[in-house]
Amino acid sequence: MGTALIYDEEMTRYRLLWVDPACKIEVPERLTVSHGALVESGLAARCVSIPVREATDADILLVHSEEYLEAVKKTPYMTLEELKDFTLQYGDVYFHPNIYHCAKLAAGAALQLVDSVMTGKVRNGMALVRPPGHHSMRSAANGFCVFNNVAIAAQYAKQKYGIKRVLIADWDIHHGQGVQYCFEDDPSVLYFSWHRYEHQKFWPQLRDSDFDSVGKEKGAGFNINVPWNKVGMKNSDYLSIFCHLLLPVAYEFCPDLVLVCAGFDSAIGDPEGEMCATPDIFAHLTHLLMNLAGGKLCAVLEGGYNLTSLAQSVCQTVHTLLGDPPPRPANLDGPCKSALESLQCVRSAHRQYWTCLEHAENFLRDTEDSDALLALSTLISLVKKMEKNEVNLFRAVMWSAC
């Protein structure tokens, strides 16, 4: 069936027009180096190229307010000073005369990807887009994001294809509060985000980003936040959260579609994340998610500001989407104490909502750190061997861990 790659050079045609230290890292080169790496490696030629379309007003209004949409529509006609004033209404974002057009393309690219996967034209795919989307809220731009691309895609998939359950896995290093707020009372969407938090000291510095924000009303239990309270997290930390939290819950949730907020500022060398996970970890995260929803996976680019690790991480993700075996994990020395503490907190907060977590309360609390590390390392070593009969082996590992 193939893997879709969606990219349009038009989305590189906006940039910051004034001095703003917070926004200077969001540059057109984020797309050009990512696409260029795919072309140079031969990966782009192996993918199915899907043309981009603009999202319609009706698409955008699935998530955003009409008042906000009408305000953004005026930006192509604003002077530089008017654009500056308009930007000041929001946080850590900038506007440009071409950004409304690019934002419609970014959201439309996510919808084209959903259409291609849901109609069986491709098995899975990736959309290289900017502006990113997961911070934008119903009536506000935020964090470089204008329209919430993945949230729009999730609502669109539910409306057009009658999908009952959507998993959104957000591995960007920032919390996608816009996605959380969109679906926090909706049990049909399971939103998972890990993010640099540092006990609310890291942007966006929201109390709602902590582990005990689990969703509201009928959506309680369907919002999973994993706060990273220290920098320097490694491959072992990322895999541990996937293996002991996200995947057990995801298998129980049994999604019909997996959407990934694919932010690569969680890779080594990124100035925003300051983490130590290597680009090959994204091959493994993608590989693990591909066993869900019959392989229907749509990855949409979010952050990533170190151009070297960004390009490498994008290539690793697309390699795996194409069916190439992930590289053998290296340097898996077990998760750090801070990661274990976050894992325990999240499992405890969610155990009342998920059968797979019911007996997990004492998993780490009553265990010596060394024993906990050994248990997690053992599980990770099993994940390394998941080349044959992957689904059955993985399910067995998950349930035995619980």
Coordinates of C-alpha atoms in Angstrom, one line a residue:
M1 CA 0.0 0.0 0.0
G2 CA 2.9 2.4 0.6
T3 CA 3.8 5.3 2.7
A4 CA 2.6 8.8 2.0
L5 CA 4.9 11.8 2.1
I6 CA 3.2 15.2 2.0
Y7 CA 5.2 18.3 1.5
D8 CA 4.8 21.6 -0.3
E9 CA 7.6 24.2 -0.6
E10 CA 5.0 26.9 -0.3
M11 CA 5.0 26.3 3.5
T12 CA 8.6 27.6 3.6
R13 CA 7.5 31.0 2.4
Y14 CA 7.0 32.9 5.6
R15 CA 9.5 33.9 8.3
L16 CA 9.9 36.3 11.3
L17 CA 10.0 39.9 10.0
W18 CA 11.2 41.5 13.2
V19 CA 13.5 40.8 16.2
D20 CA 11.9 38.3 18.7
P21 CA 14.3 36.0 20.6
A22 CA 11.5 33.6 21.5
C23 CA 10.5 33.1 17.9
K24 CA 13.7 33.3 15.9
I25 CA 14.2 29.5 16.0
E26 CA 11.1 28.8 13.9
V27 CA 12.6 29.1 10.4
P28 CA 11.8 27.8 6.9
E29 CA 14.9 25.7 6.9
R30 CA 13.2 23.4 9.3
L31 CA 11.2 22.1 6.3
T32 CA 13.8 22.3 3.7
V33 CA 16.5 20.3 5.6
S34 CA 13.9 17.7 6.5
H35 CA 12.7 17.2 3.0
G36 CA 16.2 17.5 1.6
A37 CA 17.4 14.7 3.8
L38 CA 14.5 12.5 2.7
V39 CA 15.4 13.2 -1.0
E40 CA 19.1 12.7 -0.5
S41 CA 18.7 9.4 1.3
G42 CA 16.3 8.0 -1.3
L43 CA 13.4 7.8 1.1
A44 CA 11.3 10.4 -0.6
A45 CA 11.4 8.4 -3.9
R46 CA 10.1 5.3 -2.0
C47 CA 7.1 7.2 -0.7
V48 CA 3.8 8.0 -2.4
S49 CA 3.7 11.8 -3.0
I50 CA 0.4 13.3 -2.1
P51 CA -0.5 16.8 -3.2
V52 CA -1.4 19.4 -0.5
R53 CA -4.7 21.1 -0.4
E54 CA -5.9 24.1 1.7
A55 CA -8.1 23.3 4.7
T56 CA -11.5 24.9 4.2
D57 CA -13.3 27.1 6.6
A58 CA -15.5 24.2 7.6
D59 CA -12.4 22.1 8.3
I60 CA -10.9 24.8 10.5
L61 CA -14.1 25.4 12.4
L62 CA -14.1 21.8 13.6
V63 CA -11.7 23.1 16.2
H64 CA -11.4 26.8 16.1
S65 CA -14.0 29.6 16.7
E66 CA -15.4 31.6 13.8
E67 CA -14.2 34.8 15.5
Y68 CA -10.6 33.6 15.6
L69 CA -10.7 32.4 12.0
E70 CA -12.1 35.7 10.7
A71 CA -9.3 37.6 12.6
V72 CA -6.6 35.4 11.1
K73 CA -8.1 35.9 7.6
K74 CA -7.2 39.6 7.9
T75 CA -3.5 39.1 8.4
P76 CA -2.5 39.0 4.7
Y77 CA -3.6 42.6 4.3
M78 CA -1.9 44.0 7.4
T79 CA 1.1 46.3 7.5
L80 CA 4.2 45.2 9.4
E81 CA 3.1 47.3 12.4
E82 CA -0.4 45.9 12.3
L83 CA 1.1 42.3 12.2
K84 CA 3.2 43.1 15.3
D85 CA 0.2 44.5 17.2
F86 CA -1.9 41.4 16.2
T87 CA 0.9 39.1 17.4
L88 CA 0.9 40.8 20.8
Q89 CA -2.6 39.3 21.5
Y90 CA -1.1 35.9 21.7
G91 CA 1.9 34.1 23.2
D92 CA 5.2 33.1 21.6
V93 CA 4.0 33.3 18.0
Y94 CA 4.5 35.6 15.0
F95 CA 2.4 36.5 12.0
H96 CA 3.4 37.2 8.4
P97 CA 1.3 38.1 5.3
N98 CA 1.7 34.5 4.0
I99 CA 1.1 32.7 7.2
Y100 CA -2.7 32.3 6.9
H101 CA -2.2 30.6 3.5
C102 CA 0.6 28.4 4.9
A103 CA -1.5 27.5 8.0
K104 CA -4.4 26.4 5.7
L105 CA -1.9 24.2 3.8
A106 CA -0.5 22.7 7.0
A107 CA -4.0 21.8 8.2
G108 CA -5.0 20.6 4.8
A109 CA -1.9 18.4 4.5
A110 CA -2.9 16.6 7.7
L111 CA -6.4 16.1 6.3
Q112 CA -4.9 14.8 3.0
L113 CA -2.9 12.3 5.0
V114 CA -6.0 11.1 6.9
D115 CA -7.9 10.7 3.6
S116 CA -5.1 8.7 2.0
V117 CA -4.8 6.4 5.0
M118 CA -8.5 5.9 5.6
T119 CA -9.3 5.2 2.0
G120 CA -6.5 2.6 1.7
K121 CA -4.5 4.6 -0.8
V122 CA -1.5 4.2 1.6
R123 CA -0.8 2.3 4.7
N124 CA 0.6 5.2 6.7
G125 CA 2.4 8.5 6.1
M126 CA 4.1 11.7 7.2
A127 CA 3.2 15.3 6.6
L128 CA 6.0 17.9 6.7
V129 CA 4.3 21.1 7.6
R130 CA 4.7 24.5 9.1
P131 CA 3.3 26.3 11.0
P132 CA 3.0 23.6 13.6
G133 CA -0.2 23.2 15.4
H134 CA -0.5 21.5 18.8
H135 CA -0.3 24.7 20.9
S136 CA -3.0 26.6 19.1
M137 CA -6.3 26.8 21.0
R138 CA -9.9 27.4 20.0
S139 CA -9.6 31.1 19.9
A140 CA -5.8 31.7 20.1
A141 CA -2.6 31.3 18.3
N142 CA 0.3 30.1 20.5
G143 CA 3.8 28.7 20.4
F144 CA 4.4 29.2 16.7
C145 CA 1.0 27.5 16.0
V146 CA -1.9 29.1 14.1
F147 CA -4.3 26.2 13.5
N148 CA -4.2 23.0 15.4
N149 CA -3.4 20.6 12.5
V150 CA -3.7 17.3 14.4
A151 CA -6.8 18.2 16.4
I152 CA -8.5 19.3 13.1
A153 CA -7.4 15.9 11.6
A154 CA -8.9 14.0 14.5
Q155 CA -12.2 15.7 14.4
Y156 CA -12.3 15.4 10.6
A157 CA -11.6 11.6 10.8
K158 CA -14.3 11.1 13.3
Q159 CA -16.8 13.2 11.2
K160 CA -16.0 11.9 7.7
Y161 CA -15.1 8.3 8.4
G162 CA -17.2 7.6 11.5
I163 CA -14.1 6.7 13.5
K164 CA -14.9 5.8 17.1
R165 CA -11.5 6.0 18.8
V166 CA -8.5 8.1 17.9
L167 CA -5.1 8.0 19.7
I168 CA -3.0 11.1 19.5
A169 CA 0.6 10.5 20.6
D170 CA 2.5 13.7 21.1
W171 CA 6.3 13.2 21.5
D172 CA 7.2 16.9 21.0
I173 CA 9.1 18.2 24.0
H174 CA 6.5 20.9 24.7
H175 CA 3.0 20.1 26.0
G176 CA 0.4 20.4 23.3
Q177 CA -2.1 22.2 25.5
G178 CA -4.2 23.1 22.5
V179 CA -4.9 19.4 21.8
Q180 CA -5.6 18.7 25.4
Y181 CA -8.1 21.5 25.8
C182 CA -9.8 20.4 22.5
F183 CA -10.4 16.8 23.7
E184 CA -10.3 16.9 27.5
D185 CA -14.0 15.9 27.9
D186 CA -14.0 13.6 24.9
P187 CA -13.6 9.8 25.5
S188 CA -13.3 9.1 21.8
V189 CA -9.8 10.7 21.7
L190 CA -7.0 9.4 23.9
Y191 CA -4.3 12.1 24.1
F192 CA -0.9 11.3 25.3
S193 CA 1.9 13.8 25.8
W194 CA 5.3 13.7 27.3
H195 CA 6.9 17.1 27.8
R196 CA 9.6 19.0 29.5
Y197 CA 7.9 20.4 32.6
E198 CA 10.5 20.9 35.4
H199 CA 7.7 21.3 38.0
Q200 CA 6.0 24.0 36.0
K201 CA 9.1 26.0 35.3
F202 CA 9.3 25.2 31.6
W203 CA 7.1 26.8 28.9
P204 CA 4.1 26.9 28.6
Q205 CA 4.3 26.7 32.5
L206 CA 0.8 25.4 32.9
R207 CA -0.6 23.6 35.9
D208 CA -2.7 21.7 33.4
S209 CA 0.4 20.0 32.0
D210 CA 1.1 18.0 35.1
F211 CA 0.4 14.3 35.6
D212 CA -2.9 14.7 37.5
S213 CA -4.6 16.5 34.6
V214 CA -6.4 13.4 33.4
G215 CA -9.3 14.9 31.5
K216 CA -12.8 16.0 32.5
E217 CA -16.2 14.5 32.9
K218 CA -16.7 11.7 30.3
G219 CA -13.1 12.3 29.2
A220 CA -11.5 11.5 32.6
G221 CA -8.7 9.1 32.0
F222 CA -8.3 9.9 28.3
N223 CA -5.7 12.7 28.8
I224 CA -2.3 11.4 29.8
N225 CA 0.5 13.9 30.7
V226 CA 4.0 12.7 31.4
P227 CA 6.1 15.5 32.8
W228 CA 9.8 15.4 32.4
N229 CA 11.1 17.2 35.5
K230 CA 14.7 17.1 34.5
V231 CA 16.6 17.6 31.2
G232 CA 18.9 15.0 29.7
M233 CA 16.4 12.2 29.3
K234 CA 17.7 9.3 27.2
N235 CA 16.4 6.5 25.0
S236 CA 15.8 4.3 28.0
D237 CA 13.5 6.9 29.6
Y238 CA 11.5 7.3 26.4
L239 CA 11.1 3.6 25.8
S240 CA 10.1 3.0 29.5
I241 CA 7.3 5.4 29.3
F242 CA 6.1 3.8 26.0
C243 CA 6.3 0.3 27.3
H244 CA 5.0 0.8 30.8
L245 CA 2.3 3.4 30.2
L246 CA 1.3 4.4 26.7
L247 CA 1.2 1.1 25.0
P248 CA -0.7 -0.9 27.6
V249 CA -3.3 1.8 27.7
A250 CA -3.4 2.2 23.9
Y251 CA -4.0 -1.5 23.4
E252 CA -6.8 -1.4 25.9
F253 CA -8.2 1.7 24.2
C254 CA -7.9 -0.1 20.8
P255 CA -7.8 3.0 18.5
D256 CA -9.1 3.0 14.9
L257 CA -6.5 5.6 13.9
V258 CA -3.2 6.8 15.4
L259 CA -2.1 10.4 14.9
V260 CA 1.3 11.5 15.9
C261 CA 2.3 15.1 16.9
A262 CA 5.8 14.4 15.6
G263 CA 7.9 17.0 17.3
F264 CA 11.6 16.3 17.2
D265 CA 12.7 18.9 19.7
S266 CA 12.8 15.9 22.0
A267 CA 15.9 14.7 20.2
I268 CA 19.5 15.3 21.3
G269 CA 21.0 18.7 20.5
D270 CA 17.8 20.6 20.4
P271 CA 18.0 24.0 22.2
E272 CA 14.4 23.7 23.4
G273 CA 14.4 20.2 24.7
E274 CA 18.0 19.7 26.0
M275 CA 17.4 16.0 26.0
C276 CA 19.8 13.2 25.1
A277 CA 17.6 10.8 23.1
T278 CA 19.2 9.9 19.8
P279 CA 17.3 10.2 16.5
D280 CA 17.1 6.4 16.1
I281 CA 14.7 6.3 19.1
F282 CA 12.0 7.7 16.8
A283 CA 12.3 4.6 14.6
H284 CA 11.5 2.5 17.6
L285 CA 8.6 4.7 18.9
T286 CA 7.1 4.7 15.4
H287 CA 7.6 0.9 15.1
L288 CA 5.7 0.3 18.4
L289 CA 2.8 2.5 17.4
M290 CA 2.5 0.8 14.0
N291 CA 1.0 -2.3 15.7
L292 CA -2.1 -0.3 16.7
A293 CA -5.1 0.5 14.5
G294 CA -4.1 -2.0 11.9
G295 CA -1.1 0.2 11.1
K296 CA -3.1 3.3 10.2
L297 CA -0.7 5.9 11.4
C298 CA -0.4 9.6 10.4
A299 CA 2.6 11.5 11.6
V300 CA 2.4 15.3 11.4
L301 CA 5.5 17.5 12.0
E302 CA 5.4 19.8 15.0
G303 CA 8.6 21.2 16.6
G304 CA 12.3 20.5 16.1
Y305 CA 14.9 23.3 16.0
N306 CA 18.3 21.6 15.7
L307 CA 18.4 21.2 12.0
T308 CA 20.8 18.2 12.1
S309 CA 18.9 16.1 14.6
L310 CA 15.6 17.2 13.1
A311 CA 16.5 15.9 9.7
Q312 CA 17.9 12.7 11.1
S313 CA 14.8 12.1 13.2
V314 CA 12.5 12.6 10.3
C315 CA 14.5 10.1 8.2
Q316 CA 14.4 7.5 11.0
T317 CA 10.6 7.9 11.3
V318 CA 10.0 7.6 7.6
H319 CA 12.4 4.6 7.3
T320 CA 10.2 2.8 9.8
L321 CA 6.9 3.8 8.2
L322 CA 8.2 2.3 5.0
G323 CA 8.7 -1.0 6.8
D324 CA 12.5 -0.9 7.2
P325 CA 13.6 -2.6 10.5
P326 CA 14.6 -0.2 13.2
P327 CA 18.3 -0.1 14.1
R328 CA 19.3 -2.1 17.1
P329 CA 18.9 0.0 20.3
A330 CA 22.1 1.0 21.9
N331 CA 23.1 2.3 25.4
L332 CA 19.9 1.2 27.1
D333 CA 21.0 1.5 30.7
G334 CA 17.6 1.8 32.3
P335 CA 15.5 4.9 33.1
C336 CA 16.7 7.5 35.5
K337 CA 15.1 8.1 38.9
S338 CA 13.2 11.2 37.7
A339 CA 11.6 9.3 34.8
L340 CA 10.6 6.5 37.2
E341 CA 9.0 9.0 39.5
S342 CA 7.0 10.6 36.7
L343 CA 6.0 7.1 35.5
Q344 CA 4.7 6.1 38.9
C345 CA 2.8 9.3 39.4
V346 CA 1.0 9.0 36.0
R347 CA 0.2 5.3 36.5
S348 CA -1.2 6.1 40.0
A349 CA -3.3 8.9 38.6
H350 CA -4.7 6.7 35.8
R351 CA -5.1 3.3 37.4
Q352 CA -8.8 3.9 38.3
Y353 CA -9.5 4.4 34.6
W354 CA -7.6 1.5 32.9
T355 CA -7.7 -2.2 33.7
C356 CA -4.1 -2.6 32.6
L357 CA -3.0 -0.2 35.4
E358 CA -5.2 -1.5 38.2
H359 CA -2.5 -3.4 39.9
A360 CA 0.3 -1.0 39.0
E361 CA 0.1 1.2 42.1
N362 CA 2.9 -0.6 44.0
F363 CA 5.0 -1.3 40.9
L364 CA 7.7 1.2 41.8
R365 CA 6.6 2.5 45.2
D366 CA 7.5 -0.6 47.2
T367 CA 10.6 -1.5 45.1
E368 CA 14.2 -0.5 45.5
D369 CA 15.4 1.7 42.7
S370 CA 17.8 -0.9 41.5
D371 CA 15.1 -3.5 41.3
A372 CA 12.9 -1.1 39.4
L373 CA 15.6 -0.3 37.0
L374 CA 16.3 -4.0 36.5
A375 CA 12.7 -4.7 35.8
L376 CA 12.4 -1.9 33.2
S377 CA 15.7 -2.8 31.6
T378 CA 14.5 -6.4 31.3
L379 CA 11.4 -5.3 29.5
I380 CA 13.4 -3.0 27.2
S381 CA 15.6 -6.0 26.3
L382 CA 12.6 -7.9 25.3
V383 CA 11.4 -5.0 23.1
K384 CA 14.8 -5.2 21.3
K385 CA 13.9 -8.7 20.1
M386 CA 10.5 -7.8 18.6
E387 CA 11.3 -8.7 15.1
K388 CA 9.1 -11.8 14.7
N389 CA 5.6 -12.3 15.9
E390 CA 5.7 -8.8 17.2
V391 CA 2.1 -8.2 18.2
N392 CA 1.7 -11.3 20.3
L393 CA 5.0 -11.0 22.0
F394 CA 4.5 -7.3 22.8
R395 CA 1.0 -7.9 24.2
A396 CA 2.4 -10.7 26.4
V397 CA 5.1 -8.5 27.6
M398 CA 2.7 -5.6 28.4
W399 CA 0.3 -7.7 30.4
S400 CA 3.0 -9.5 32.3
A401 CA 4.4 -6.1 33.3
C402 CA 1.1 -5.0 34.8

